[in-house]
Short mmCIF file of C-alpha atoms and ligand atoms in Angstrom, two decimals:
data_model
loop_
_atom_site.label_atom_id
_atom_site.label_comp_id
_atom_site.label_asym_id
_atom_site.label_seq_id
_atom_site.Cartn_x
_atom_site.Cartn_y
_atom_site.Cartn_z
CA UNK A 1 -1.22 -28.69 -60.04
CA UNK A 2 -2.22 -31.89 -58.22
CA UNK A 3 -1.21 -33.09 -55.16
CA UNK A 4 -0.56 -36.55 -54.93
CA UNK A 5 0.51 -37.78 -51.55
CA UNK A 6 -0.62 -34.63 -49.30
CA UNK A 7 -2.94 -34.72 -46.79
CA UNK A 8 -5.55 -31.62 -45.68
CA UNK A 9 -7.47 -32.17 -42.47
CA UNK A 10 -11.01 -30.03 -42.45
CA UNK A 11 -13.05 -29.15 -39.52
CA UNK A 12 -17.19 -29.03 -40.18
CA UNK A 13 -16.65 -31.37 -43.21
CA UNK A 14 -19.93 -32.50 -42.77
CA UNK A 15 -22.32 -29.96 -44.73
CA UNK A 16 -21.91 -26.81 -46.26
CA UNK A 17 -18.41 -25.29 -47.18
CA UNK A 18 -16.77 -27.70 -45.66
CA UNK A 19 -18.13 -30.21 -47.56
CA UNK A 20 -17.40 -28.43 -50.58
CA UNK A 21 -13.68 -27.58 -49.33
CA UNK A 22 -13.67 -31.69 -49.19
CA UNK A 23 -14.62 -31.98 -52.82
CA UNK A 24 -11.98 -29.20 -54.19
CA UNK A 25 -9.02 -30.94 -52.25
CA UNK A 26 -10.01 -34.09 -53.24
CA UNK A 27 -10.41 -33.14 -56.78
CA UNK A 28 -6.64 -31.84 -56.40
CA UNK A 29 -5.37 -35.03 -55.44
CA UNK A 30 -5.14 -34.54 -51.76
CA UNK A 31 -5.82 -37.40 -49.10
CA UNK A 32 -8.36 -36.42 -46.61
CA UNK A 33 -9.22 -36.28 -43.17
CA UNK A 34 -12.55 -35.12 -42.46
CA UNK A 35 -14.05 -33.94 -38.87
CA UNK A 36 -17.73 -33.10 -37.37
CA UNK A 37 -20.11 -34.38 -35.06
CA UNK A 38 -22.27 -36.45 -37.81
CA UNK A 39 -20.25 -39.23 -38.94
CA UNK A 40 -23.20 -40.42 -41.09
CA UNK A 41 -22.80 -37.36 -43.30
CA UNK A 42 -19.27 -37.58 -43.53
CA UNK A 43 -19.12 -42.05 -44.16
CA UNK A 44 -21.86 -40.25 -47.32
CA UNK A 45 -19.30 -38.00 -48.40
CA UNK A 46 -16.18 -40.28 -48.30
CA UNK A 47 -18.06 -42.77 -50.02
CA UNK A 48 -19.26 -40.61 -52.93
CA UNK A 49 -15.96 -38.85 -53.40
CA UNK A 50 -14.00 -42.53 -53.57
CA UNK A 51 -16.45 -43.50 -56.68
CA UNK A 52 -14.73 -40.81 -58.87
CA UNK A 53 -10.98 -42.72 -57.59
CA UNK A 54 -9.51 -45.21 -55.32
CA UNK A 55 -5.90 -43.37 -55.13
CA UNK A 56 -6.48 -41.23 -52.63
CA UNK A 57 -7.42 -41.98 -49.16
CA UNK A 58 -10.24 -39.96 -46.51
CA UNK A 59 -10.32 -40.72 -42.96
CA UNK A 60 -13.03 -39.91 -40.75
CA UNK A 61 -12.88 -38.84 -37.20
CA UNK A 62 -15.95 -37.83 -35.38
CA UNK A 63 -15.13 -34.57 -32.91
CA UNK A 64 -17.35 -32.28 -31.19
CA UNK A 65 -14.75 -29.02 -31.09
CA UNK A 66 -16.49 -27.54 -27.74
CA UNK A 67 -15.01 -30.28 -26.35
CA UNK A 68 -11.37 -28.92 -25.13
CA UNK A 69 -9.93 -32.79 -25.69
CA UNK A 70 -10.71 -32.59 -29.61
CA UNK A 71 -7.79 -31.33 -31.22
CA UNK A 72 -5.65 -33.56 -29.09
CA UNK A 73 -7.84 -36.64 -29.76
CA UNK A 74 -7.58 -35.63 -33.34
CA UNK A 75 -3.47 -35.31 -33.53
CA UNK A 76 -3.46 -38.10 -31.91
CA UNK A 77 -5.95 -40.12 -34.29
CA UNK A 78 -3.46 -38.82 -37.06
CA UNK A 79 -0.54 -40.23 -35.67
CA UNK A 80 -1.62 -43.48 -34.84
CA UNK A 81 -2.68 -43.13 -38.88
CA UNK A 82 0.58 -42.23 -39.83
CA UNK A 83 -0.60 -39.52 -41.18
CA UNK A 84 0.98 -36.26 -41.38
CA UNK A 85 -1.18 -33.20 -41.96
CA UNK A 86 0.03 -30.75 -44.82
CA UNK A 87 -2.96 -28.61 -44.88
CA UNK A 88 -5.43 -28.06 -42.65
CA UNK A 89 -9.16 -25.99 -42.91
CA UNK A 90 -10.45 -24.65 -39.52
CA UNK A 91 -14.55 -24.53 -41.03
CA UNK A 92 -16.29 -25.59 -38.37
CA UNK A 93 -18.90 -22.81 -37.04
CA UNK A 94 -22.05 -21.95 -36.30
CA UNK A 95 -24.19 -18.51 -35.61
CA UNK A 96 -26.06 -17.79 -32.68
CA UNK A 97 -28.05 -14.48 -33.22
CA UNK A 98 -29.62 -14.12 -29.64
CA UNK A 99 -29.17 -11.12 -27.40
CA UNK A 100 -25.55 -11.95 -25.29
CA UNK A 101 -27.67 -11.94 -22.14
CA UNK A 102 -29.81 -14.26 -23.18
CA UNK A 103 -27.69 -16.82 -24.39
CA UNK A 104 -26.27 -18.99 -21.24
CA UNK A 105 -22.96 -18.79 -20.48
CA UNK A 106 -22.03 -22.64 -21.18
CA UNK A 107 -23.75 -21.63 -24.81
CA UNK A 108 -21.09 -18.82 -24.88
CA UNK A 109 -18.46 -20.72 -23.70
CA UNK A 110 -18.50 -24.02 -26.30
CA UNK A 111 -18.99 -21.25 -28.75
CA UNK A 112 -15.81 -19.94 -28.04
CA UNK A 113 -14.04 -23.03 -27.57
CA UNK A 114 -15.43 -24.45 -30.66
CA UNK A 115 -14.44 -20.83 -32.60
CA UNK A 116 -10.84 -20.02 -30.91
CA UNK A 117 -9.95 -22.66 -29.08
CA UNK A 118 -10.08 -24.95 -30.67
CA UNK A 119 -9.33 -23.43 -33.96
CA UNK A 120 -5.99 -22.13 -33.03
CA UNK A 121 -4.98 -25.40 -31.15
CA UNK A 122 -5.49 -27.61 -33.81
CA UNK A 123 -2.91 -24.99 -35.67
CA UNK A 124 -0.43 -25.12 -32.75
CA UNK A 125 -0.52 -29.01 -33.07
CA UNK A 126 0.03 -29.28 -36.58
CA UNK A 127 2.05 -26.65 -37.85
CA UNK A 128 5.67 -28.09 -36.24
CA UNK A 129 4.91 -31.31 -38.82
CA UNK A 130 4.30 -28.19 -41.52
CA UNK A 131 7.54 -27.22 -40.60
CA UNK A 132 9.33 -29.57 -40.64
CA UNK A 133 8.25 -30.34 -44.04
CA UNK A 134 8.55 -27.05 -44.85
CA UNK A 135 4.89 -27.54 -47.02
CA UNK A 136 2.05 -25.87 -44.95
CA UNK A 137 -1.51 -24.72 -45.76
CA UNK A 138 -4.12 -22.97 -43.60
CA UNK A 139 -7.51 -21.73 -44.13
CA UNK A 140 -9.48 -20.41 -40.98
CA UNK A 141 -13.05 -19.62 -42.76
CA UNK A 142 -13.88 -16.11 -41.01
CA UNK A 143 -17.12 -14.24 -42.00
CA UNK A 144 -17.99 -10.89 -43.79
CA UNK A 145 -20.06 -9.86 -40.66
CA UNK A 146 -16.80 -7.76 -39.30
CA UNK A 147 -16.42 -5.43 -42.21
CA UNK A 148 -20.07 -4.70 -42.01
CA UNK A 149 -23.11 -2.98 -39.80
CA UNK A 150 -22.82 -4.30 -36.79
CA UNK A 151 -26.39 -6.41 -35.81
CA UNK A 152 -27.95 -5.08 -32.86
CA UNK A 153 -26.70 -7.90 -30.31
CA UNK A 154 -24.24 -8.34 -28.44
CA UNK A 155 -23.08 -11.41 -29.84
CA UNK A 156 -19.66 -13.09 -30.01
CA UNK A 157 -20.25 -13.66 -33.59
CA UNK A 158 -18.19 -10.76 -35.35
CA UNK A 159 -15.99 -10.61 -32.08
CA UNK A 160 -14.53 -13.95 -32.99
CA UNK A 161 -14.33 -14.27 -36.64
CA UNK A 162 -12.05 -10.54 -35.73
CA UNK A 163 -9.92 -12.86 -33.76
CA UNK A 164 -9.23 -15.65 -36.57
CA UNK A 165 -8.69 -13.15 -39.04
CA UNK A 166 -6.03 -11.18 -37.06
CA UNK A 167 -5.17 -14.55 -36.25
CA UNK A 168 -4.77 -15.76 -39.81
CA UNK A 169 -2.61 -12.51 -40.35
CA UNK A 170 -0.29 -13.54 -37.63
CA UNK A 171 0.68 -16.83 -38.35
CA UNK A 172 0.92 -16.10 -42.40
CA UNK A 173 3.59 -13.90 -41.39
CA UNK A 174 5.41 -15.53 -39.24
CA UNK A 175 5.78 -18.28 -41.67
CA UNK A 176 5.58 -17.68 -45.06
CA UNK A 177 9.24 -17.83 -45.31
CA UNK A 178 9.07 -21.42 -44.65
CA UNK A 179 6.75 -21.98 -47.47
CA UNK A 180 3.33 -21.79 -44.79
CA UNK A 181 0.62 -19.78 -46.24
CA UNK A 182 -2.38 -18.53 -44.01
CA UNK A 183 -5.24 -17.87 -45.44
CA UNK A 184 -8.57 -15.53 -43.88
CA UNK A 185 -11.53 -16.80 -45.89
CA UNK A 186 -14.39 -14.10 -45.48
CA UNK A 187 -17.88 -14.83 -46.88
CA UNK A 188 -20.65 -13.10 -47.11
CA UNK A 189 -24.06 -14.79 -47.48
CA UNK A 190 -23.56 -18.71 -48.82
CA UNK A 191 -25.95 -21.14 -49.33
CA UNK A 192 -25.10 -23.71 -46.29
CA UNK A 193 -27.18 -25.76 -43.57
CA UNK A 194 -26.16 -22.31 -41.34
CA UNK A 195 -28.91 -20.02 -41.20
CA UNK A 196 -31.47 -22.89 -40.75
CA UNK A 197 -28.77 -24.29 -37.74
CA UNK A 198 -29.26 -20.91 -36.10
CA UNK A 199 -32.94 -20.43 -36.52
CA UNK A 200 -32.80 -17.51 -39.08
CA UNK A 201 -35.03 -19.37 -41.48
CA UNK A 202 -36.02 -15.98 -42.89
CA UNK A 203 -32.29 -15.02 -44.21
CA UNK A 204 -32.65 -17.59 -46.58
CA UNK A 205 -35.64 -15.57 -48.27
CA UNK A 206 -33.08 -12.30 -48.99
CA UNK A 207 -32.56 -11.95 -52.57
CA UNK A 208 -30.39 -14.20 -54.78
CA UNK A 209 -28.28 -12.13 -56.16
CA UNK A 210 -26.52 -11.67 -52.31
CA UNK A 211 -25.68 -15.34 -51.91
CA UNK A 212 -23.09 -17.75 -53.20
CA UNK A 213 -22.57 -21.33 -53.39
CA UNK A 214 -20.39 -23.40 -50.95
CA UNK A 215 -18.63 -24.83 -54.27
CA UNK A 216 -17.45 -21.05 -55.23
CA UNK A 217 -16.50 -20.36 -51.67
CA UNK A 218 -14.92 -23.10 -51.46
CA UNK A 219 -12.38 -22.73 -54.57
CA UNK A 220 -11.90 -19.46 -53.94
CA UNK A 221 -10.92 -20.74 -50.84
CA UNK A 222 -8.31 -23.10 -52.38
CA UNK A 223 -6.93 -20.87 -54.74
CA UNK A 224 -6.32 -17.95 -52.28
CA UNK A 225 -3.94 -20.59 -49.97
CA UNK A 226 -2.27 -21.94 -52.83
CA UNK A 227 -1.36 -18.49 -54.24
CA UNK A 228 -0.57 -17.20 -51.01
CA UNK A 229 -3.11 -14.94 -49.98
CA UNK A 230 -3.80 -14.09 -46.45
CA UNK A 231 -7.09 -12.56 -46.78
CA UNK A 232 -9.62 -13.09 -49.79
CA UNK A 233 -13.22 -11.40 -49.22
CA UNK A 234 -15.45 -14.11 -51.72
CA UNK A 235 -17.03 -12.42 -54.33
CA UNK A 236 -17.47 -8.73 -56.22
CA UNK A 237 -20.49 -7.55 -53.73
CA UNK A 238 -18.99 -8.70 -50.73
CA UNK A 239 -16.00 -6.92 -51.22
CA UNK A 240 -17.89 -3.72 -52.61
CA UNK A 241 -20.24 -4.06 -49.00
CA UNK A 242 -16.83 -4.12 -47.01
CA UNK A 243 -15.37 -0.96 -49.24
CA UNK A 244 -18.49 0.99 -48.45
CA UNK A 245 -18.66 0.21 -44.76
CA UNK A 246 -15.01 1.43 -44.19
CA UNK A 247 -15.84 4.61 -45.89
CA UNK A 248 -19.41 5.78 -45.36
CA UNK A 249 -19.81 7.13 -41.40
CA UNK A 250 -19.79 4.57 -38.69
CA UNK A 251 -23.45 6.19 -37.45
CA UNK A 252 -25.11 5.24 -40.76
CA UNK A 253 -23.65 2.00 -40.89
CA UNK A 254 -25.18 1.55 -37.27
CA UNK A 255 -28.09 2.37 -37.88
CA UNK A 256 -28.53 0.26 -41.54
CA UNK A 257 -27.47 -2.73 -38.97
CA UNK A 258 -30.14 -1.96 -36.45
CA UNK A 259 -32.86 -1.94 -39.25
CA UNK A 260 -31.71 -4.84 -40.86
CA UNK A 261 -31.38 -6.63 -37.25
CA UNK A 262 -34.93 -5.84 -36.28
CA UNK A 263 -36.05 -6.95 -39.85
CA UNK A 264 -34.20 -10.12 -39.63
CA UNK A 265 -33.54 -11.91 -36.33
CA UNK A 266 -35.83 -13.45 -34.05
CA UNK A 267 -35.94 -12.12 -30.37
N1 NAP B 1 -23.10 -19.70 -44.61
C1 NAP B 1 -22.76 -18.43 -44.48
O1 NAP B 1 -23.51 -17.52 -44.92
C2 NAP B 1 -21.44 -18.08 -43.85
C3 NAP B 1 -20.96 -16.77 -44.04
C4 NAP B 1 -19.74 -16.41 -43.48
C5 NAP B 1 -19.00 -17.34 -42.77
N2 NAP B 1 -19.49 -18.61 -42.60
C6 NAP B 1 -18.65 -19.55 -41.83
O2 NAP B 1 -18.44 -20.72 -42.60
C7 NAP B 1 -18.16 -21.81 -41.72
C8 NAP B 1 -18.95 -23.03 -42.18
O3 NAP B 1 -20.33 -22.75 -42.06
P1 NAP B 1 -21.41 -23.25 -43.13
O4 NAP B 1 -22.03 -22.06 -43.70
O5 NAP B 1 -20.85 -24.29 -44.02
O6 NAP B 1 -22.48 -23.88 -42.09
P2 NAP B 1 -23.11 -25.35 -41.98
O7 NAP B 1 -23.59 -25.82 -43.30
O8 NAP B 1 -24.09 -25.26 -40.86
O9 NAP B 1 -21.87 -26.26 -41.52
C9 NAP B 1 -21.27 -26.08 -40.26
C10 NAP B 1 -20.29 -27.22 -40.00
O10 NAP B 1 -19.69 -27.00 -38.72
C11 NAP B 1 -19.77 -28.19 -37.97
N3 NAP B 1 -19.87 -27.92 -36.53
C12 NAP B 1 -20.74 -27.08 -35.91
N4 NAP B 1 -20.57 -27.16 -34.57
C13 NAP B 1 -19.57 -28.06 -34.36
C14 NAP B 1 -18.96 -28.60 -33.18
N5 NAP B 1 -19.34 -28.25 -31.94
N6 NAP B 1 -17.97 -29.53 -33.34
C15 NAP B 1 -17.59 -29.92 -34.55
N7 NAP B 1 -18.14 -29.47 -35.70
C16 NAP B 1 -19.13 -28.55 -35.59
C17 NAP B 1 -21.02 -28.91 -38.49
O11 NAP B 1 -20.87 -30.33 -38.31
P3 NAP B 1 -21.71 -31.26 -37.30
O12 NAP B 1 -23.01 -30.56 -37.01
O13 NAP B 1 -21.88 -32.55 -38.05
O14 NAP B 1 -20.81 -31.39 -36.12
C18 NAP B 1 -20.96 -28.58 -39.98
O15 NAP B 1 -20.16 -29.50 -40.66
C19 NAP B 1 -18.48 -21.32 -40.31
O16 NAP B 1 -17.28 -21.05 -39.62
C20 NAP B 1 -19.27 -20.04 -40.53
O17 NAP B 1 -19.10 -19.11 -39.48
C21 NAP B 1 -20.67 -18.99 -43.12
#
């Protein structure tokens, strides 16, 4: 089904599955508004995707979401625009596999505001438009990590992509009656600029057969909203790894997570 005349606003449109979450709503007739830090990459991908059609339109606003002004200064952007947001795909993210204490607390902090706060304000702004409307679409890409070993950090990581999947849950509830679907993505390993970003070069050298592409992730992504889905867990082996961990005793899973932490992070 196309369409024509919606708009979807995605966060971290600028590599990765964001950029692929461009492509699929662009190939299903949606207008776009795209967000990141690197405008460069994101004038690239407008002006690819408008060779393949000139009926559909893609905005670009350039955000940094650790900054607590974004989602304002992007609502706002959008309604000088005229442009009312249908669906919206809260991507942005990044992993930062250090020991907690070791990371400063400013680094914690944007991380958090770029991962929750952010994230859930730029729901609270739009979803009264969605409303109204009665039309509303929302993916909040979570993670694998919480249904597996936990690493052997401290890190915010799993704590947070918890958060926007119980999150996800909420909201889907609360509004599916009024035709708004919420949507948990959870992927495991995808190929992405995201490993390299947070200086675990060496995850990228773990076997094929774990990883996906951004383009799968990304349409299972789409498909799961669109049907109504609140969770979707991408792929056979991810969803076999999460099966497993809920079943097999929480003291093996530990210590599977502390080997593969030691044999795959960086101090
Ligand atoms: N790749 C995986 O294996 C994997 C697995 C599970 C979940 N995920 C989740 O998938 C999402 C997308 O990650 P990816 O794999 O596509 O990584 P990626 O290729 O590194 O892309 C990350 C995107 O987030 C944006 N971003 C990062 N910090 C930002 C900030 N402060 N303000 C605004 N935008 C920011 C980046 O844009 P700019 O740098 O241009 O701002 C980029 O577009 C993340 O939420 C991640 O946690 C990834």
């Amino acid at each position: 089904m196309s369409d024509q005349n919606k708009t979807v606003l995605i966060t971290g449109a600028s590599a990765g599955i964001g950029k692929s979450f461009a492509e699929v709503f662009f190939k299903n007739g949606f207008n776009l508004v795209l967000t990141a830090r690197r405008t460069d990459r994101l004038e690239a991908i407008k002006a690819n995707l408008l060779q393949t059609t000139k009926n559909q339109e893609i905005h670009i606003i350039s955000a940094d979401l650790s900054n607590e002004v974004a989602p304002r200064e992007i609502f706002n952007f959008c309604k000088e625009q005229n442009i009312h947001i249908d669906a919206l795909v809260n991507n942005a993210g990044y992993g930062n596999p250090q020991s907690f204490e070791k990371v400063r607390w400013d680094e914690h902090s944007d991380f958090i505001q770029v991962m929750i706060g952010s994230l859930t304000e730029l729901i609270h702004i739009f979803l009264p438009g969605m409303i109204d409307r009665r039309y509303g679409r929302i993916i909040n890409v979570a993670s694998l990590a919480p249904y597996i070993p936990p690493a052997d950090r401290g890190g915010l990581y799993s704590p947070v992509k918890i958060y926007q999947i119980k999150l996800s849950e909420g909201i889907h509830y609360e509004y599916m009656d009024q035709n708004i679907f919420c949507t948990a993505l959870c992927p495991g390993l995808t190929r992405s600029e995201f490993h390299i970003a947070a200086n675990m070069p060496e995850v990228a050298n773990t076997p094929d057969f774990l990883w996906m592409s951004s383009e799968k992730v990304a349409e299972q992504g789409y498909e799961a909203v669109m049907s109504g889905k609140n969770l979707i867990i991408n792929g056979w082996l991810n969803k076999f790894f999460a099966l497993i961990s809920m079943i097999i005793p929480k003291m093996l899973t530990k210590t599977v997570g502390k080997y593969l932490t030691k044999k795959r992070m960086p101090n």
